[in-house]
mmCIF file of C-alpha atoms in Angstrom:
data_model
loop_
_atom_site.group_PDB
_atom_site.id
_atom_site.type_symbol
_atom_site.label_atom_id
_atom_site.label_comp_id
_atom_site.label_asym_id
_atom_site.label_seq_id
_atom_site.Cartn_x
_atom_site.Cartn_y
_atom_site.Cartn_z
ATOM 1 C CA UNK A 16 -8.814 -8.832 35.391
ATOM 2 C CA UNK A 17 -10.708 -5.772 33.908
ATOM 3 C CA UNK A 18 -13.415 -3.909 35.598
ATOM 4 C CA UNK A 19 -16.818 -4.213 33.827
ATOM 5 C CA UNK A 20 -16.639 -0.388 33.397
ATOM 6 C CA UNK A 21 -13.289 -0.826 32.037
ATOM 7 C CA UNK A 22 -14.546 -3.341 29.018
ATOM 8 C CA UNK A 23 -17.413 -1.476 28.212
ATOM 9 C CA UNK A 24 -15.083 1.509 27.759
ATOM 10 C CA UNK A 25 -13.082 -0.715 25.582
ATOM 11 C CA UNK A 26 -16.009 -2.217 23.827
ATOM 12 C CA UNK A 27 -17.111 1.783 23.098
ATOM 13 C CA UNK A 28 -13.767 2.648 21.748
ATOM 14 C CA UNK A 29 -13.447 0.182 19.405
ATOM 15 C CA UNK A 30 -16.699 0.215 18.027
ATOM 16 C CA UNK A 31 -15.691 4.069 17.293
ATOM 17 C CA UNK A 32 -12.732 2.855 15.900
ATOM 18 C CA UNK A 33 -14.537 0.910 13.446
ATOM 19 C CA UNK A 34 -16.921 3.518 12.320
ATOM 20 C CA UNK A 35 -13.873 5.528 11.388
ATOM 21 C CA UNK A 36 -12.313 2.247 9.848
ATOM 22 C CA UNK A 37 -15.784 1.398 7.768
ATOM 23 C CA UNK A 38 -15.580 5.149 6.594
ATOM 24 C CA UNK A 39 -12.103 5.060 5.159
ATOM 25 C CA UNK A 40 -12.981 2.115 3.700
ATOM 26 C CA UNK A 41 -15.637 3.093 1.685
ATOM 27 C CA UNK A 42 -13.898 6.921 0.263
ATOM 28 C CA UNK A 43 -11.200 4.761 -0.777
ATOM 29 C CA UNK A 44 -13.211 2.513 -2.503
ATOM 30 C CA UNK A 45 -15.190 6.012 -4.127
ATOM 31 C CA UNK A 46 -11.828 7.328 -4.918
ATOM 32 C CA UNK A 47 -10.229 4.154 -6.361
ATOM 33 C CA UNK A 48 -12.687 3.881 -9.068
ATOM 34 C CA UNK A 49 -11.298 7.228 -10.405
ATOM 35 C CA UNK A 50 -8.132 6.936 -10.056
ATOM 36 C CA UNK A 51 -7.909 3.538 -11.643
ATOM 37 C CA UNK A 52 -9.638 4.731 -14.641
ATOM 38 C CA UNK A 53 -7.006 7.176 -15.005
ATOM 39 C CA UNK A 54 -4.160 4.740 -14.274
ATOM 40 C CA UNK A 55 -5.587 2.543 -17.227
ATOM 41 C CA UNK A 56 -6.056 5.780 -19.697
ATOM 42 C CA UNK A 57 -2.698 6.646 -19.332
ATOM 43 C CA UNK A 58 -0.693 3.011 -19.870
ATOM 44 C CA UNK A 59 -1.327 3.451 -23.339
ATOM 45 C CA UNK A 60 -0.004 6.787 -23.950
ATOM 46 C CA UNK A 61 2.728 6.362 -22.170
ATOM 47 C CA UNK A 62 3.426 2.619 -24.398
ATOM 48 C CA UNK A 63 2.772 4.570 -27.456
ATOM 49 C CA UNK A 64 5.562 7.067 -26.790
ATOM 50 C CA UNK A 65 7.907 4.587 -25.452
ATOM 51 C CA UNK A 66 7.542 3.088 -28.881
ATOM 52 C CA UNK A 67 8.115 5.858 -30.576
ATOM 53 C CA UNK A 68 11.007 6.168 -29.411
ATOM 54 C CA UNK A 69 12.140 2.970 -29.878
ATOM 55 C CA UNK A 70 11.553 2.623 -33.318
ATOM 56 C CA UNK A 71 13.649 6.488 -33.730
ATOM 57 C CA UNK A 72 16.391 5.026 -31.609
ATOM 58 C CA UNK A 73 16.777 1.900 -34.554
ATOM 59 C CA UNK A 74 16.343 4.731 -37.602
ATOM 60 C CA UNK A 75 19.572 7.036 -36.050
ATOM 61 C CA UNK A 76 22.561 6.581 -37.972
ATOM 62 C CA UNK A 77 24.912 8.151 -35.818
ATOM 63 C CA UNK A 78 24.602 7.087 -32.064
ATOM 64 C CA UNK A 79 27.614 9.499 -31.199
ATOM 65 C CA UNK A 80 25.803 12.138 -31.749
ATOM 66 C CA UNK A 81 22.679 10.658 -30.706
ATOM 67 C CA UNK A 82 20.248 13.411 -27.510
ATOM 68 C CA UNK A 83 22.021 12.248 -23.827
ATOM 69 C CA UNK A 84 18.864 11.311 -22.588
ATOM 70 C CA UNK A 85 19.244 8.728 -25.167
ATOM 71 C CA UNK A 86 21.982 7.313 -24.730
ATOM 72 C CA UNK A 87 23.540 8.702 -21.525
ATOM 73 C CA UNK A 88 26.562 9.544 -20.593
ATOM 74 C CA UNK A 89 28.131 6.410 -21.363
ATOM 75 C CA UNK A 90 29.474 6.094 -17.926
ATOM 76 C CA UNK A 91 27.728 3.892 -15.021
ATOM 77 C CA UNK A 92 29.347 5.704 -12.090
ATOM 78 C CA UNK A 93 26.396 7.833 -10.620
ATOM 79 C CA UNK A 94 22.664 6.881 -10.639
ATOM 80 C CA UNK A 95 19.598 8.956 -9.379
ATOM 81 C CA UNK A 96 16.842 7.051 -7.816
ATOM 82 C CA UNK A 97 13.431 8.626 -7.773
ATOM 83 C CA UNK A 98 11.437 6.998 -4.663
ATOM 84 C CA UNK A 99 7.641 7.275 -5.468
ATOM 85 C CA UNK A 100 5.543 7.467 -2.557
ATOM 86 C CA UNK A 101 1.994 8.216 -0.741
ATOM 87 C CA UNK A 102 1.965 11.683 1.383
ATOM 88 C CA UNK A 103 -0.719 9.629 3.563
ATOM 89 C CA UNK A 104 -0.817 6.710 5.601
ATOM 90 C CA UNK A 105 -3.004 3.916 6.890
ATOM 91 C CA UNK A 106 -2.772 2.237 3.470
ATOM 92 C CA UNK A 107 -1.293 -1.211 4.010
ATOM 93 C CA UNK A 108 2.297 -1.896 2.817
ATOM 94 C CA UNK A 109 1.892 -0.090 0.218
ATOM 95 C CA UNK A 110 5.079 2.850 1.041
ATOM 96 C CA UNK A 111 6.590 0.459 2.737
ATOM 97 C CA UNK A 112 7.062 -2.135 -0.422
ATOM 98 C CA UNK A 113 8.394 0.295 -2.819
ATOM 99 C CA UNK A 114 10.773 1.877 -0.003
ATOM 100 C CA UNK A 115 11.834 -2.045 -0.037
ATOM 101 C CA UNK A 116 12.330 -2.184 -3.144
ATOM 102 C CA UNK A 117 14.196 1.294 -3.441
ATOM 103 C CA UNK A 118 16.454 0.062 -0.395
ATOM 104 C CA UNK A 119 17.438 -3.342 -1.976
ATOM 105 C CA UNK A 120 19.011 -1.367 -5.050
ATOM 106 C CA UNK A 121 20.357 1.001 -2.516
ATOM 107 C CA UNK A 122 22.529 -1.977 -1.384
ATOM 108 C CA UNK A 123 23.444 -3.071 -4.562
ATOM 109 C CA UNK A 124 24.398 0.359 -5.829
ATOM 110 C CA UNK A 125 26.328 0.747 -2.816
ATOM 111 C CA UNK A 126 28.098 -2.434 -2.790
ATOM 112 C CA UNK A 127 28.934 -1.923 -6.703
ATOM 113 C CA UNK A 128 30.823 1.205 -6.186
ATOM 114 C CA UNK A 129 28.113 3.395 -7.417
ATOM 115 C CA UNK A 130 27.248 7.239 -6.276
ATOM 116 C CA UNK A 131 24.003 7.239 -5.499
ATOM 117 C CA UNK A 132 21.274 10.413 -5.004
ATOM 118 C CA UNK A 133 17.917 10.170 -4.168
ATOM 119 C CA UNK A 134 14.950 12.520 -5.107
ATOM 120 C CA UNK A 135 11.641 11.081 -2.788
ATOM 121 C CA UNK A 136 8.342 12.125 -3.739
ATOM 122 C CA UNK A 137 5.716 11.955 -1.128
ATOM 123 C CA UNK A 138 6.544 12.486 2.465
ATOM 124 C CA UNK A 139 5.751 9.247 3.720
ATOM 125 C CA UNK A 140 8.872 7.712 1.517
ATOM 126 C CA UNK A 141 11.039 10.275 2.909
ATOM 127 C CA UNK A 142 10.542 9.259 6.578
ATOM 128 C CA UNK A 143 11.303 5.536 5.716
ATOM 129 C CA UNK A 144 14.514 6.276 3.381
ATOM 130 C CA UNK A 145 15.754 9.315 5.481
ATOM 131 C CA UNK A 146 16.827 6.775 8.603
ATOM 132 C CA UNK A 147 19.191 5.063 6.607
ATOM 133 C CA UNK A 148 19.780 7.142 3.129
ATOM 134 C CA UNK A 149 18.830 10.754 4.759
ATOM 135 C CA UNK A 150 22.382 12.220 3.387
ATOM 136 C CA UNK A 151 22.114 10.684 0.153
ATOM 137 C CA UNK A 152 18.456 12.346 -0.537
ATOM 138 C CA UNK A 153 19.386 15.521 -2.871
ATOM 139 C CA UNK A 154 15.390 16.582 -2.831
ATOM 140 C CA UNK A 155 12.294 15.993 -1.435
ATOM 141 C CA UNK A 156 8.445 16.887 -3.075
ATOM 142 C CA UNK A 157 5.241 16.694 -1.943
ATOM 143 C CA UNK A 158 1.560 17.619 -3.117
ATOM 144 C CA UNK A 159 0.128 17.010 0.319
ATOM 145 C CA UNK A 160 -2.053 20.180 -0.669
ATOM 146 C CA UNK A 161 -3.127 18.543 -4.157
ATOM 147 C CA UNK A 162 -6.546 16.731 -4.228
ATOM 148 C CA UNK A 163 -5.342 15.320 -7.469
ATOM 149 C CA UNK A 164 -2.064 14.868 -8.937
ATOM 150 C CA UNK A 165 -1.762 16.917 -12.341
ATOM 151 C CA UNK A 166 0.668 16.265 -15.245
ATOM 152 C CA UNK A 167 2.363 20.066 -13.993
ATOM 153 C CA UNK A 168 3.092 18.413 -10.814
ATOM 154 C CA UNK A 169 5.078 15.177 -13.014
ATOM 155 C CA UNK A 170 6.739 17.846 -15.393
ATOM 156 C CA UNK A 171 8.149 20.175 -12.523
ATOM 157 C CA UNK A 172 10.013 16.849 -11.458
ATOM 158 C CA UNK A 173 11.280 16.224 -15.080
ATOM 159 C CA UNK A 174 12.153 19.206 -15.117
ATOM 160 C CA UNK A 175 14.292 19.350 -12.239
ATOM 161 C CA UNK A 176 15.748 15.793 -12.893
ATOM 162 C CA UNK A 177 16.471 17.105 -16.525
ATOM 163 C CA UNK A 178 18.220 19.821 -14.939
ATOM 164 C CA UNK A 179 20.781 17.857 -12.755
ATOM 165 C CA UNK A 180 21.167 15.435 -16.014
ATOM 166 C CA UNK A 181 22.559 18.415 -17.854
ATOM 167 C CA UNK A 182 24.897 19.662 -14.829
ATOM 168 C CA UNK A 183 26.004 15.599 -14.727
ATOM 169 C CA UNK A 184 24.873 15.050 -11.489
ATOM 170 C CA UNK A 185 24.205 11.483 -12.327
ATOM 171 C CA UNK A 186 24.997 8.902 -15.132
ATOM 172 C CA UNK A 187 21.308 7.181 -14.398
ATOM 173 C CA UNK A 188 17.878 7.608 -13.287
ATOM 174 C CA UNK A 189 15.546 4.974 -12.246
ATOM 175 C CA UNK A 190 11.424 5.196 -11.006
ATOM 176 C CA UNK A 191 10.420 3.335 -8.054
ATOM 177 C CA UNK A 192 6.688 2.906 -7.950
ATOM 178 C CA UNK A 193 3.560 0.753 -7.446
ATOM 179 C CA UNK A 194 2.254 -0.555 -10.479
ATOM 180 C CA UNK A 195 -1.343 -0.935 -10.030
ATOM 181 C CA UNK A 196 -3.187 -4.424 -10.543
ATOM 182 C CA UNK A 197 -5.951 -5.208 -8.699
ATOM 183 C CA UNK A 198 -7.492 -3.911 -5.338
ATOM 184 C CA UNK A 199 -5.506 -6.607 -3.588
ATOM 185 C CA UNK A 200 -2.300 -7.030 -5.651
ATOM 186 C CA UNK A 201 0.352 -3.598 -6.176
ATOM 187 C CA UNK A 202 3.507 -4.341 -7.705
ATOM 188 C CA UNK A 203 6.450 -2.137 -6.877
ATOM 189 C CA UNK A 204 8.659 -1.838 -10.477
ATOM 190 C CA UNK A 205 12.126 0.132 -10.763
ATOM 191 C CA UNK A 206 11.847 1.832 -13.968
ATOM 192 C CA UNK A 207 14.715 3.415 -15.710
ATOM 193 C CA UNK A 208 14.027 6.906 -17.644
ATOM 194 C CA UNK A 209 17.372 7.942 -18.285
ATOM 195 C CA UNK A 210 18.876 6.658 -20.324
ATOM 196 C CA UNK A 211 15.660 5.797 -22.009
ATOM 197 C CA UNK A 212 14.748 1.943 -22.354
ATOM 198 C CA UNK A 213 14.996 0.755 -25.261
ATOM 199 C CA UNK A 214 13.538 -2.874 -24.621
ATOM 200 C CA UNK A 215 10.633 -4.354 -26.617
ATOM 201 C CA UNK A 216 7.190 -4.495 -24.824
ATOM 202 C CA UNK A 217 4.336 -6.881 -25.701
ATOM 203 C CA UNK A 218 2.573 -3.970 -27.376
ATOM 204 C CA UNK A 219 5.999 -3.027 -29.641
ATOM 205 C CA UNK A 220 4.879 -1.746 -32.969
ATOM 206 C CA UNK A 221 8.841 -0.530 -33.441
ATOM 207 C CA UNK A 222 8.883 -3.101 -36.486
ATOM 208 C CA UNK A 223 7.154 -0.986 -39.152
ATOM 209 C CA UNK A 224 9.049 1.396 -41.158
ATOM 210 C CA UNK A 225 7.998 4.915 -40.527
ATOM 211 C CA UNK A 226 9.308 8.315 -42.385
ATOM 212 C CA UNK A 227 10.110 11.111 -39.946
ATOM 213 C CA UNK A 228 10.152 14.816 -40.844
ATOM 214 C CA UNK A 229 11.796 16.575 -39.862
ATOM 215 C CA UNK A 230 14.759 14.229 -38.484
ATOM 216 C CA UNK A 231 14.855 11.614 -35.711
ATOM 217 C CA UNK A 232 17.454 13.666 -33.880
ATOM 218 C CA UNK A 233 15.524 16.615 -34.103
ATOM 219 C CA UNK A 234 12.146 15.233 -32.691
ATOM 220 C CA UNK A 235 14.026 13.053 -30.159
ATOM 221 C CA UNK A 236 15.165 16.429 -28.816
ATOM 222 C CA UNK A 237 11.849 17.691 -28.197
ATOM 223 C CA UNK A 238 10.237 14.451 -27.650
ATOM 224 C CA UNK A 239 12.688 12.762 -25.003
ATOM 225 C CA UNK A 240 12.215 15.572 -22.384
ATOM 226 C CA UNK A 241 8.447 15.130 -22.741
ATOM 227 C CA UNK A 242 8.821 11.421 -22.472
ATOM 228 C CA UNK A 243 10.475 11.711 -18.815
ATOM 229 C CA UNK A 244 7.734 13.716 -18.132
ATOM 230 C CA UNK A 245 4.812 11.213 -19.180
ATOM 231 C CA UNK A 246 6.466 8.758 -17.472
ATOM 232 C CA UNK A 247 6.543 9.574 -14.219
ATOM 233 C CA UNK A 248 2.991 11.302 -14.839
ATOM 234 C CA UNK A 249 2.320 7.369 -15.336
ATOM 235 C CA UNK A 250 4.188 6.363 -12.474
ATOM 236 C CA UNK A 251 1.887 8.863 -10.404
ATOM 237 C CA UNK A 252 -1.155 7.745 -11.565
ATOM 238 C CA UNK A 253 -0.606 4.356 -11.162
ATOM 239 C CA UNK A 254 0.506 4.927 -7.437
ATOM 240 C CA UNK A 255 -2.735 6.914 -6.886
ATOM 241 C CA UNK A 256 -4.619 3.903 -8.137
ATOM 242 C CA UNK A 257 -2.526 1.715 -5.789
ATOM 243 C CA UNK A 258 -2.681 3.442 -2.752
ATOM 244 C CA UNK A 259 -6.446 3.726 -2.709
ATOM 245 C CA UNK A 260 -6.709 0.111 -3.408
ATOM 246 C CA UNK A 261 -4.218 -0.578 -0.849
ATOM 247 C CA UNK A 262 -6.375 1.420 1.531
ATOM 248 C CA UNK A 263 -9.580 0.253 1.158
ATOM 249 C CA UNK A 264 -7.820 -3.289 1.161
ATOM 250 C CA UNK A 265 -6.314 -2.240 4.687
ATOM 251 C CA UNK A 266 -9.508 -0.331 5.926
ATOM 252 C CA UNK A 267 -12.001 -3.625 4.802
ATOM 253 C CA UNK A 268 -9.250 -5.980 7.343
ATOM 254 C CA UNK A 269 -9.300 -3.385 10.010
ATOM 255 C CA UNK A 270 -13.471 -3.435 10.268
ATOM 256 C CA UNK A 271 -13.209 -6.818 10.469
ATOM 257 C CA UNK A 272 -10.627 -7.218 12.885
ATOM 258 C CA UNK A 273 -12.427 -4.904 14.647
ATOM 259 C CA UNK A 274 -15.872 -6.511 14.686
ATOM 260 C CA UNK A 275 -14.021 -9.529 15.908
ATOM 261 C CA UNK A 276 -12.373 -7.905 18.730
ATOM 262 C CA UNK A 277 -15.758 -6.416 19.651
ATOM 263 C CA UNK A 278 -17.150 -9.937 19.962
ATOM 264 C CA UNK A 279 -14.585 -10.523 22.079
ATOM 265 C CA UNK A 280 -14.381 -8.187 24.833
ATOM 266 C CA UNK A 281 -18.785 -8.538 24.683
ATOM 267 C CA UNK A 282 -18.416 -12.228 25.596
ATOM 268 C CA UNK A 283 -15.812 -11.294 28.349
ATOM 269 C CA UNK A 284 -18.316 -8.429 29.074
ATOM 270 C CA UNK A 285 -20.770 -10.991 29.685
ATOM 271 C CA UNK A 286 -18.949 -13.708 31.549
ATOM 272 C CA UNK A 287 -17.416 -10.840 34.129
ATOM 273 C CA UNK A 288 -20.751 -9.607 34.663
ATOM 274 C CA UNK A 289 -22.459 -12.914 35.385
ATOM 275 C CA UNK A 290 -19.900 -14.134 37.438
ATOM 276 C CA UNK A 291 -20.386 -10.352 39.090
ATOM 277 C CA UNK A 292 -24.392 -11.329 39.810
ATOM 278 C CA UNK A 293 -23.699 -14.842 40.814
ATOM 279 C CA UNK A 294 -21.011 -13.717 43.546
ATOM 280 C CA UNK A 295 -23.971 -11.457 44.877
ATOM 281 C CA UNK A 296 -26.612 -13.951 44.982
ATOM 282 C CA UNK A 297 -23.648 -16.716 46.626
ATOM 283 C CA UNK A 298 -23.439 -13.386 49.367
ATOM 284 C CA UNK A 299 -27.315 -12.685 49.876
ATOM 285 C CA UNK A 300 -27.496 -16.734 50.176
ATOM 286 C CA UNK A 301 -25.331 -16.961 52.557
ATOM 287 C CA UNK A 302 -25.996 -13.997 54.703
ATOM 288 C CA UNK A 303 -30.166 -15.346 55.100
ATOM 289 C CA UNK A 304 -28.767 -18.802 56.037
ATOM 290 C CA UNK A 305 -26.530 -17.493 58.656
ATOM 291 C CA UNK A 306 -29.684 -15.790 60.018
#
C-alpha cells in the first residue's frame, strides 16, 4: 500500500497534469474557432471549381486529346496516395483514423496488384505509415515551423505531385484527410485528384449551358493544375479545423479524467491517514493501560 507521502505526491502531479490538460484545452478551443471558419470559407471555392470542371469535361469533344490530369493515363497500374496528417500530437484519434483509413486501401491496392507510392504530409502520419509502408513512402513534408498553413505550402505539393504525374510515376492520386464536422465528429475521406472526379455533388450546377472563350482544352490546361492545388489547400484546412477540434475534444476528457482520479487518490489519502491516527491512538491506549 502507498505511503501517505507517496499519494500526496501523486495527488500533486496530477493536479499539474490537469492544469496543463485545462490549458490545451482551452488554445484549442481559441484556435478552432479560426480554423473552422476557414475550413467553411474554403468548401465553396473548392465546389465551385470542381464544377467547373465538370461541366468543361461534358462540353470536350475530343476526350483523346483531352489534359492527363483529366483523364489520366488510362492505365490503373500505379496509384499515389497522399496521407494528410497533424505534425502534433495529443489530439485524440485523429492521425490515427486517417492513417486507418490510408492503410485499409494500402491492403487493397496491394492485394489488387497495384504499385503503390506514398507522399505523407505531417510527421505524425509518417511515424504511423513508415512501420509498415516506410519503403513505399517516395516523400515526406512538414510545416512543423508554420503557425498557419498557407495556400504556398498546398501548391509546393501540387506542384511536386504534378511533377511525378508528368514523369508517370503513377497512374492515380488519391487525398487522405479529415473532413471536419463538428468538435466531436472528424470524418477521414479518400479523395481522388488525379484523374479529376468527375461525379455530381449536391451543389452541381454542371447542367447549365455555359460558352467558354477561349476553349475548354485551353482553360482546363491552366485550370486543372490550379485545381490540384485548391484541393489539397481544402484538404489542409479542413484537417486544421479537425485536429483542433479533436484536441480540445481529447484535452476536455483528459481534465475530467483527471479530476476524477484526483478524487480518488484524496479519498485514499484520507482513509490511509485515518487509519494512520487511529493505529496511534490504539498504541498510546494501550501503552497507559499496560501502565
Amino acid at each position: 500500500m502507498p505511503s501517505l507521502d507517496d499519494l500526496k505526491k501523486r495527488i500533486k502531479s496530477v493536479k499539474s497534469t490537469q492544469k496543463i490538460t485545462k490549458a490545451m484545452k482551452m488554445v484549442a478551443a481559441a484556435k478552432l474557432r479560426k480554423a473552422q471558419e476557414n475550413a467553411e470559407k474554403g468548401r465553396p471555392y473548392s465546389q465551385k471549381m470542381q464544377n467547373i470542371i465538370l461541366n468543361l469535361t461534358k462540353s470536350i469533344n475530343d476526350p483523346q486529346n483531352a489534359p492527363k490530369l483529366l483523364v489520366g493515363t488510362g492505365e490503373d497500374k500505379k496509384y499515389l496516395c497522399v496521407v494528410l496528417t497533424a505534425d502534433r500530437g495529443l489530439c485524440g484519434g485523429f492521425n490515427s483514423n486517417i492513417c486507418k483509413l490510408a492503410k485499409n486501401n494500402f491492403k487493397k491496392f496491394l492485394s489488387d496488384g497495384k504499385e503503390l507510392k506514398i507522399i505523407t504530409v505531417g510527421s505524425k502520419g509518417l511515424d504511423q505509415i513508415k512501420r509498415e509502408y516506410g519503403k513505399k513512402v517516395i516523400k515526406k513534408f512538414s510545416f512543423k515551423d508554420k503557425k498557419q498553413i498557407s495556400f504556398n505550402e498546398a501548391n509546393i505539393i501540387g506542384q511536386e505531385i504534378i511533377s511525378l504525374f508528368n514523369q508517370k510515376e503513377f497512374d492515380k492520386c488519391i487525398l487522405f484527410y479529415n473532413n471536419f464536422k463538428n468538435v466531436i465528429t472528424q470524418i477521414p475521406q479518400a479523395q481522388q485528384i488525379i484523374p479529376a472526379e468527375t461525379k455530381k455533388s449536391k451543389e452541381d450546377d454542371s447542367s447549365f449551358s455555359y460558352e467558354f472563350e477561349p476553349e475548354e482544352d485551353e482553360i482546363l490546361e491552366d485550370l486543372l493544375p490550379k485545381n490540384i492545388s485548391t484541393q489539397i489547400f481544402k484538404a489542409l484546412l479542413e484537417n486544421a479545423a479537425s485536429e483542433q477540434g479533436s484536441r480540445m475534444t481529447a484535452m476536455d476528457n483528459a481534465t475530467r479524467n483527471a479530476g476524477d482520479l484526483v478524487d480518488k487518490l484524496t479519498i485514499n489519502y484520507n482513509r490511509s491517514r485515518q487509519a494512520s491516527i487511529t493505529k496511534e491512538l490504539i498504541e498510546i491506549i494501550s501503552g497507559a493501560e499496560s501502565l
